Short mmCIF file of C-alpha atoms in Angstrom, two decimals:
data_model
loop_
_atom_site.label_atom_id
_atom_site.label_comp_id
_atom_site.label_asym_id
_atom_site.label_seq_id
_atom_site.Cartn_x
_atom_site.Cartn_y
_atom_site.Cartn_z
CA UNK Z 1263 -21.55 -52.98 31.36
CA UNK Z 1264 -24.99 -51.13 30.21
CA UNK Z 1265 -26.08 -50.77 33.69
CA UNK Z 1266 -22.37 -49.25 34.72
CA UNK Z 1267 -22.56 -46.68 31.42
CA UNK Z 1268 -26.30 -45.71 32.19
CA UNK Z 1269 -25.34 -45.05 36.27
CA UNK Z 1270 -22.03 -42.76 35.00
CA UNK Z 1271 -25.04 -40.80 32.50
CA UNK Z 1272 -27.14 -40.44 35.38
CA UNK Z 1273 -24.57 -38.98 37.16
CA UNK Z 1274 -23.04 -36.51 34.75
CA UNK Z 1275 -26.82 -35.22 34.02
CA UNK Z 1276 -27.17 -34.60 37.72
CA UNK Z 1277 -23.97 -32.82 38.44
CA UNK Z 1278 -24.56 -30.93 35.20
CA UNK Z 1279 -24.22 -27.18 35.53
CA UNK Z 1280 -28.40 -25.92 34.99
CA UNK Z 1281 -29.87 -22.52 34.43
CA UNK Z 1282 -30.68 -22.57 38.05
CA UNK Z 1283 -27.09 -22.99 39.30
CA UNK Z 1284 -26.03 -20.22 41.68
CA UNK Z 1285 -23.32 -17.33 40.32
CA UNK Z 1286 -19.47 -17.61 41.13
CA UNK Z 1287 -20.38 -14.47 43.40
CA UNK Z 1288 -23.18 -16.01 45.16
CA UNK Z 1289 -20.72 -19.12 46.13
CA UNK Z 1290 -17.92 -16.41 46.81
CA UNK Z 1291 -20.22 -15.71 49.73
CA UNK Z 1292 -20.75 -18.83 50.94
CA UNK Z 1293 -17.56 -19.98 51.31
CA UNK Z 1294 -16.82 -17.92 54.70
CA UNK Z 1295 -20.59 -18.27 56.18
CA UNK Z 1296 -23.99 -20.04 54.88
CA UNK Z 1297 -26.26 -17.53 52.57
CA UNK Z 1298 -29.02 -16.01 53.93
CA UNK Z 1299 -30.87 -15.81 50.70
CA UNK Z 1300 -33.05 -19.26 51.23
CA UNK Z 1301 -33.87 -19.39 47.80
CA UNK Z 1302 -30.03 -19.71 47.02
CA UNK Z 1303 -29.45 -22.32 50.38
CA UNK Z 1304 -32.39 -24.26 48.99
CA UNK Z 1305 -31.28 -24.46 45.46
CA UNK Z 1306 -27.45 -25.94 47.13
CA UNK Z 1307 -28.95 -28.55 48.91
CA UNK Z 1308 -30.67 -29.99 46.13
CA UNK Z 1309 -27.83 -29.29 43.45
CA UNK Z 1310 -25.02 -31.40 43.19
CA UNK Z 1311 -23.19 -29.04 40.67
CA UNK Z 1312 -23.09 -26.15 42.85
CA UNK Z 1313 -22.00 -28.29 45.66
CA UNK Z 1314 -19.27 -29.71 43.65
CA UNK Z 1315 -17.86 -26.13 42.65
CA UNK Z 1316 -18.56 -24.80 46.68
CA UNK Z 1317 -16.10 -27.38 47.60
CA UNK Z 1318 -13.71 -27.09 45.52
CA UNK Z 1319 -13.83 -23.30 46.23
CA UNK Z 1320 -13.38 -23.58 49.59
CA UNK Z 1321 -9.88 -25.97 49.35
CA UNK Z 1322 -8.94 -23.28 47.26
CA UNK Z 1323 -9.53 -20.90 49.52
CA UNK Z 1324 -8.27 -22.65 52.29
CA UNK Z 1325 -5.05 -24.32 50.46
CA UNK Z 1326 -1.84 -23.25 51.64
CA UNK Z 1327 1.11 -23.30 48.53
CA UNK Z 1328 4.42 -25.11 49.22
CA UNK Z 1329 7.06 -23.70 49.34
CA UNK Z 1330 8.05 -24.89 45.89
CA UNK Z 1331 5.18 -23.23 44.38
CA UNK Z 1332 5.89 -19.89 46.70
CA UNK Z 1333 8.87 -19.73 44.82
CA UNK Z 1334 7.38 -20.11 41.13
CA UNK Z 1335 4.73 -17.27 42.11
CA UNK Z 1336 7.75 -14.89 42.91
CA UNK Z 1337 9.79 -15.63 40.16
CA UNK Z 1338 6.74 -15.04 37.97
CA UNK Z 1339 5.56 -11.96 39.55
CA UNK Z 1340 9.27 -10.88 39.07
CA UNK Z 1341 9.48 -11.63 35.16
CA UNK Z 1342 6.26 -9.63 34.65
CA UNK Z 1343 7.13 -6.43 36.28
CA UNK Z 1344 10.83 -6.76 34.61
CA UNK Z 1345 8.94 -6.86 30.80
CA UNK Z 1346 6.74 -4.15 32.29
CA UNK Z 1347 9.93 -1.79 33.13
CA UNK Z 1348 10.98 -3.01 29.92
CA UNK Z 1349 7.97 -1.81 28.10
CA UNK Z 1350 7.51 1.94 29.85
CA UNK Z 1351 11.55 2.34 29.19
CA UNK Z 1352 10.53 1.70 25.55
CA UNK Z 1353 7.95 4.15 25.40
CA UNK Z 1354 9.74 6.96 26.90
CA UNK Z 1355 12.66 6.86 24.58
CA UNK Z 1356 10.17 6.57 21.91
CA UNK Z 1357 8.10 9.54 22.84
CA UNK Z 1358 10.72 12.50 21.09
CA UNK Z 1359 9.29 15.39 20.44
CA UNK Z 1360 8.64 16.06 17.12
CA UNK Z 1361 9.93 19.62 16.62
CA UNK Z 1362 13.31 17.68 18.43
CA UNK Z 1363 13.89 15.22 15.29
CA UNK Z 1364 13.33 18.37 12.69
CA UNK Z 1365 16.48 19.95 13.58
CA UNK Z 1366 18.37 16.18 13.33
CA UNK Z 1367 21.25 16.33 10.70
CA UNK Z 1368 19.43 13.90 8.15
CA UNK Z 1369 16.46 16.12 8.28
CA UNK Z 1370 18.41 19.33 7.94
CA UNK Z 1371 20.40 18.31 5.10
CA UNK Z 1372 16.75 16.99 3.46
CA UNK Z 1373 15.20 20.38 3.82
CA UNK Z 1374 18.46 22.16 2.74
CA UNK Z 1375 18.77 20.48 -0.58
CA UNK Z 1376 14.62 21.03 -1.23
CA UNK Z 1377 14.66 24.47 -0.60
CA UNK Z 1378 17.90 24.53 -2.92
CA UNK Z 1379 15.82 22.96 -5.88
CA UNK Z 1380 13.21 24.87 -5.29
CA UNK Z 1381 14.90 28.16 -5.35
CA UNK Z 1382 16.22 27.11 -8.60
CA UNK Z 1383 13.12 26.40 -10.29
CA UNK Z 1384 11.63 29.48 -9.07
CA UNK Z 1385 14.89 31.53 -11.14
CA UNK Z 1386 14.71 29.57 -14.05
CA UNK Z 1387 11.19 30.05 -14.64
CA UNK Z 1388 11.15 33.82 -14.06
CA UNK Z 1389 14.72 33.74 -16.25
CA UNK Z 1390 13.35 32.27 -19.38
CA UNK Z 1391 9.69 33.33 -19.22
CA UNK Z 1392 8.27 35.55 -21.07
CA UNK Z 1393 4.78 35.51 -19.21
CA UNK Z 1394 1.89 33.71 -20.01
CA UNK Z 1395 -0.08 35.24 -23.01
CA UNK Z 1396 2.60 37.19 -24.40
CA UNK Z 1397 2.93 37.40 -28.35
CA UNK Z 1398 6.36 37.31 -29.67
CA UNK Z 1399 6.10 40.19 -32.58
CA UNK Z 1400 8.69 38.35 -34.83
CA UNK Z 1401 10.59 35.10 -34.57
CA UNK Z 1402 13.77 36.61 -35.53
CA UNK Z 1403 14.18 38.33 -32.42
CA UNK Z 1404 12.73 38.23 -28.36
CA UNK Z 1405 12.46 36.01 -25.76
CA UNK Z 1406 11.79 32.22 -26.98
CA UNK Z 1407 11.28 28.49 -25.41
CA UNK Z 1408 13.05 25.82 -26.73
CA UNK Z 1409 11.46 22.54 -25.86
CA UNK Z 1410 8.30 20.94 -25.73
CA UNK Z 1411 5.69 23.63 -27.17
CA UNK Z 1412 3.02 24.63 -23.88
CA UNK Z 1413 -0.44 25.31 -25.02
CA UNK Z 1414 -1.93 28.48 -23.81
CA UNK Z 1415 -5.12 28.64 -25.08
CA UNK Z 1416 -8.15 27.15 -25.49
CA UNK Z 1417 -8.17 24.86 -23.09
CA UNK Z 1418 -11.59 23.66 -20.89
CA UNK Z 1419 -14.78 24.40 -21.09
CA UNK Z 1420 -15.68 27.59 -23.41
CA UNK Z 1421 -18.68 29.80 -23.53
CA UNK Z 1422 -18.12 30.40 -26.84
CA UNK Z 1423 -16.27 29.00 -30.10
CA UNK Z 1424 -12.45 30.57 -29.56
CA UNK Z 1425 -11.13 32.95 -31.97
CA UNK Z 1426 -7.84 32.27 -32.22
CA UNK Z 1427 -4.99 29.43 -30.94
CA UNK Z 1428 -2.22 30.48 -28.51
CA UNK Z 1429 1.18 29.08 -27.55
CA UNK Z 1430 4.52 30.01 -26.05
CA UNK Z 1431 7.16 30.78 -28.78
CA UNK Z 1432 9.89 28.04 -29.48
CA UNK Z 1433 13.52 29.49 -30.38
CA UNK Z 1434 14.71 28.36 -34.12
CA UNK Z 1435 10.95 28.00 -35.39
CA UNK Z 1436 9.60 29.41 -39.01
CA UNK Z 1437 6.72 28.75 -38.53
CA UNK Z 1438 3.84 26.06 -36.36
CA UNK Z 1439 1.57 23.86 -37.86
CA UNK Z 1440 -1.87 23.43 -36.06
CA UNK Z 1441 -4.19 20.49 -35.73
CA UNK Z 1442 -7.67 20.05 -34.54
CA UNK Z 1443 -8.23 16.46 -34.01
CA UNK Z 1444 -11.88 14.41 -32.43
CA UNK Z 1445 -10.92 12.62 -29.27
CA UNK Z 1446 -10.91 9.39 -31.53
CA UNK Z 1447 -7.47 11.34 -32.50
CA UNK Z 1448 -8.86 12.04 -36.32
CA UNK Z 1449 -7.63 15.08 -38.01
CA UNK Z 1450 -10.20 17.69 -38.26
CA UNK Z 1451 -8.57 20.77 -39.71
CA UNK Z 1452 -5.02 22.40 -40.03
CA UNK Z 1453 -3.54 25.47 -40.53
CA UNK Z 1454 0.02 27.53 -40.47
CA UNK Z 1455 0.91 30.77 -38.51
CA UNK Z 1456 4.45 32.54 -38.61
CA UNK Z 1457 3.76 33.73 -35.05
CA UNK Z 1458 2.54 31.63 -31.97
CA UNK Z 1459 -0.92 32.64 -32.84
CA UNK Z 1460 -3.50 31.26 -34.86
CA UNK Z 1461 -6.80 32.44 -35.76
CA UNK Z 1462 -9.37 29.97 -36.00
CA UNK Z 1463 -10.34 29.44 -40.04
CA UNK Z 1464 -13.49 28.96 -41.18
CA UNK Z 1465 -12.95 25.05 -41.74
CA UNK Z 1466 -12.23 24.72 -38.01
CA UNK Z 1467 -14.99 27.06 -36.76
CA UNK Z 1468 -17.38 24.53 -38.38
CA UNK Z 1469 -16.15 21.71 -36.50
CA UNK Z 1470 -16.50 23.33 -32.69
CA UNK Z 1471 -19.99 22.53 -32.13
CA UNK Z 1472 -21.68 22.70 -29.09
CA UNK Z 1473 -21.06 20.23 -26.38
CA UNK Z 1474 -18.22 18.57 -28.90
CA UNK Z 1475 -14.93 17.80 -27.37
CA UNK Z 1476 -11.72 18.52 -29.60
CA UNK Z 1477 -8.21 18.44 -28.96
CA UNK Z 1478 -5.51 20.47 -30.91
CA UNK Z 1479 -1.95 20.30 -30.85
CA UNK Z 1480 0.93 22.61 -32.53
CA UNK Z 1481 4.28 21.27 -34.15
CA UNK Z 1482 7.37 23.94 -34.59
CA UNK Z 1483 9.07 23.89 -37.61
CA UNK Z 1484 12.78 25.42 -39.06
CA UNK Z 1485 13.24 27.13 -42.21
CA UNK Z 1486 13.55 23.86 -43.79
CA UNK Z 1487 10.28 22.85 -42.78
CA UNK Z 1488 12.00 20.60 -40.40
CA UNK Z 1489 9.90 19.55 -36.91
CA UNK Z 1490 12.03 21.56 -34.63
CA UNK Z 1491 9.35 20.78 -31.58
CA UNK Z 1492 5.75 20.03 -30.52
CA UNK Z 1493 3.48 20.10 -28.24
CA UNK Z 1494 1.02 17.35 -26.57
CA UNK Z 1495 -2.76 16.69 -27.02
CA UNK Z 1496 -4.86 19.66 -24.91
CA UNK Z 1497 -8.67 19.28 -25.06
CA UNK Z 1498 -11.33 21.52 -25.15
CA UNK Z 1499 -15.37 21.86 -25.74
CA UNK Z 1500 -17.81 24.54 -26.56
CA UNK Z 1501 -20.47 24.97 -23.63
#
């Protein structure tokens, strides 16, 4: 039994593919005539690998299918170029132009109804606004907003300590309440204005150092001193 296993080693060590063995190209060649590279005809006679895999080339070569497997190899060859039809088919319907699918109804009807909203929003804000900046000279009469309050100024970065608070008017108000807060959210400072203007008192001043973020807000109030509307947190810092 030990001599049987150590013949069957000695075997599979010497029909072991090697670094030497010859290239499927090189045996390519040799299948129809001998090499005439001697360094290649010398290596095959003394190689039992390469002479293995020459004759198994050549019956391959040389084999002629049945007609059984003639038959497989069509019906094969047939399924492949069906799925590739299939595929190209596929393809072309998929390649639409894109300036085609634009003018589809879904898309149409999606633009239509954006342009609609946008339209809208474009009257209502020139309808009800009075323009950025704008002071209303008494709350009893002009143009107001009703609403959340919007900030106009400070805001950002400023060169300089602001002189004064800005916001747009809200309709109903008496008067606004105005608070300068730290970004921890403590209340610095606060002060009243009957207009949508504040200027900046001395207790606030002292509180917009340099480099310091704050953040103010401004709460509407009725006649009854009754919060009517307000606005969010908007930052700012002295450069």
């Amino acid at each position: 039994m030990a001599d049987n296993t150590k013949t069957l080693k000695i075997w599979q060590e010497a029909a072991a593919e090697t670094k030497e063995c010859l290239p499927l190209e090189t045996l390519e060649r040799m299948v129809d005539s001998p090499s005439r590279d001697t360094k290649a005809a010398a290596h095959m006679a003394g190689c039992a690998h390469c002479q293995t895999e020459l004759a198994m080339l050549k019956n391959f070569e040389q084999s002629t299918p049945s007609a059984d497997e003639g038959a497989a190899v069509a019906w094969i060859a047939s399924q492949l170029a069906r799925q590739q039809n299939a595929t190209v088919a596929q393809q072309k319907v998929a390649r639409v132009p894109f300036w085609r699918t634009m003018f589809r109804v879904p898309y149409m009807a999606g633009a239509a109804a954006l342009a609609a909203v946008l339209i809208f929003g474009f009257s209502f804000y020139h309808g009800n606004s009075d323009g950025p900046g704008r002071i209303n000279p008494g709350l009893g009469n002009g143009n107001f907003r009703s609403g959340s309050i919007h900030l106009l100024s400070p805001i950002a970065e400023q060169n300089a300590a602001p002189a004064e608070f800005r916001w747009d008017a809200v309709q109903g108000a008496s008067s606004y309440q105005v608070e300068l807060k730290d970004v921890a959210g403590i209340t610095l400072a606060t002060a009243k204005s009957t207009q949508n203007v504040l200027p900046v008192t001395p207790e606030m001043k002292a509180n917009m150092v340099s480099g310091k973020p704050l953040k103010w807000k401004v709460t509407a109030l009725d006649a009854n001193g009754k919060e009517i509307a307000n606005s969010s947190l908007e930052q700012f810092k002295v450069k």
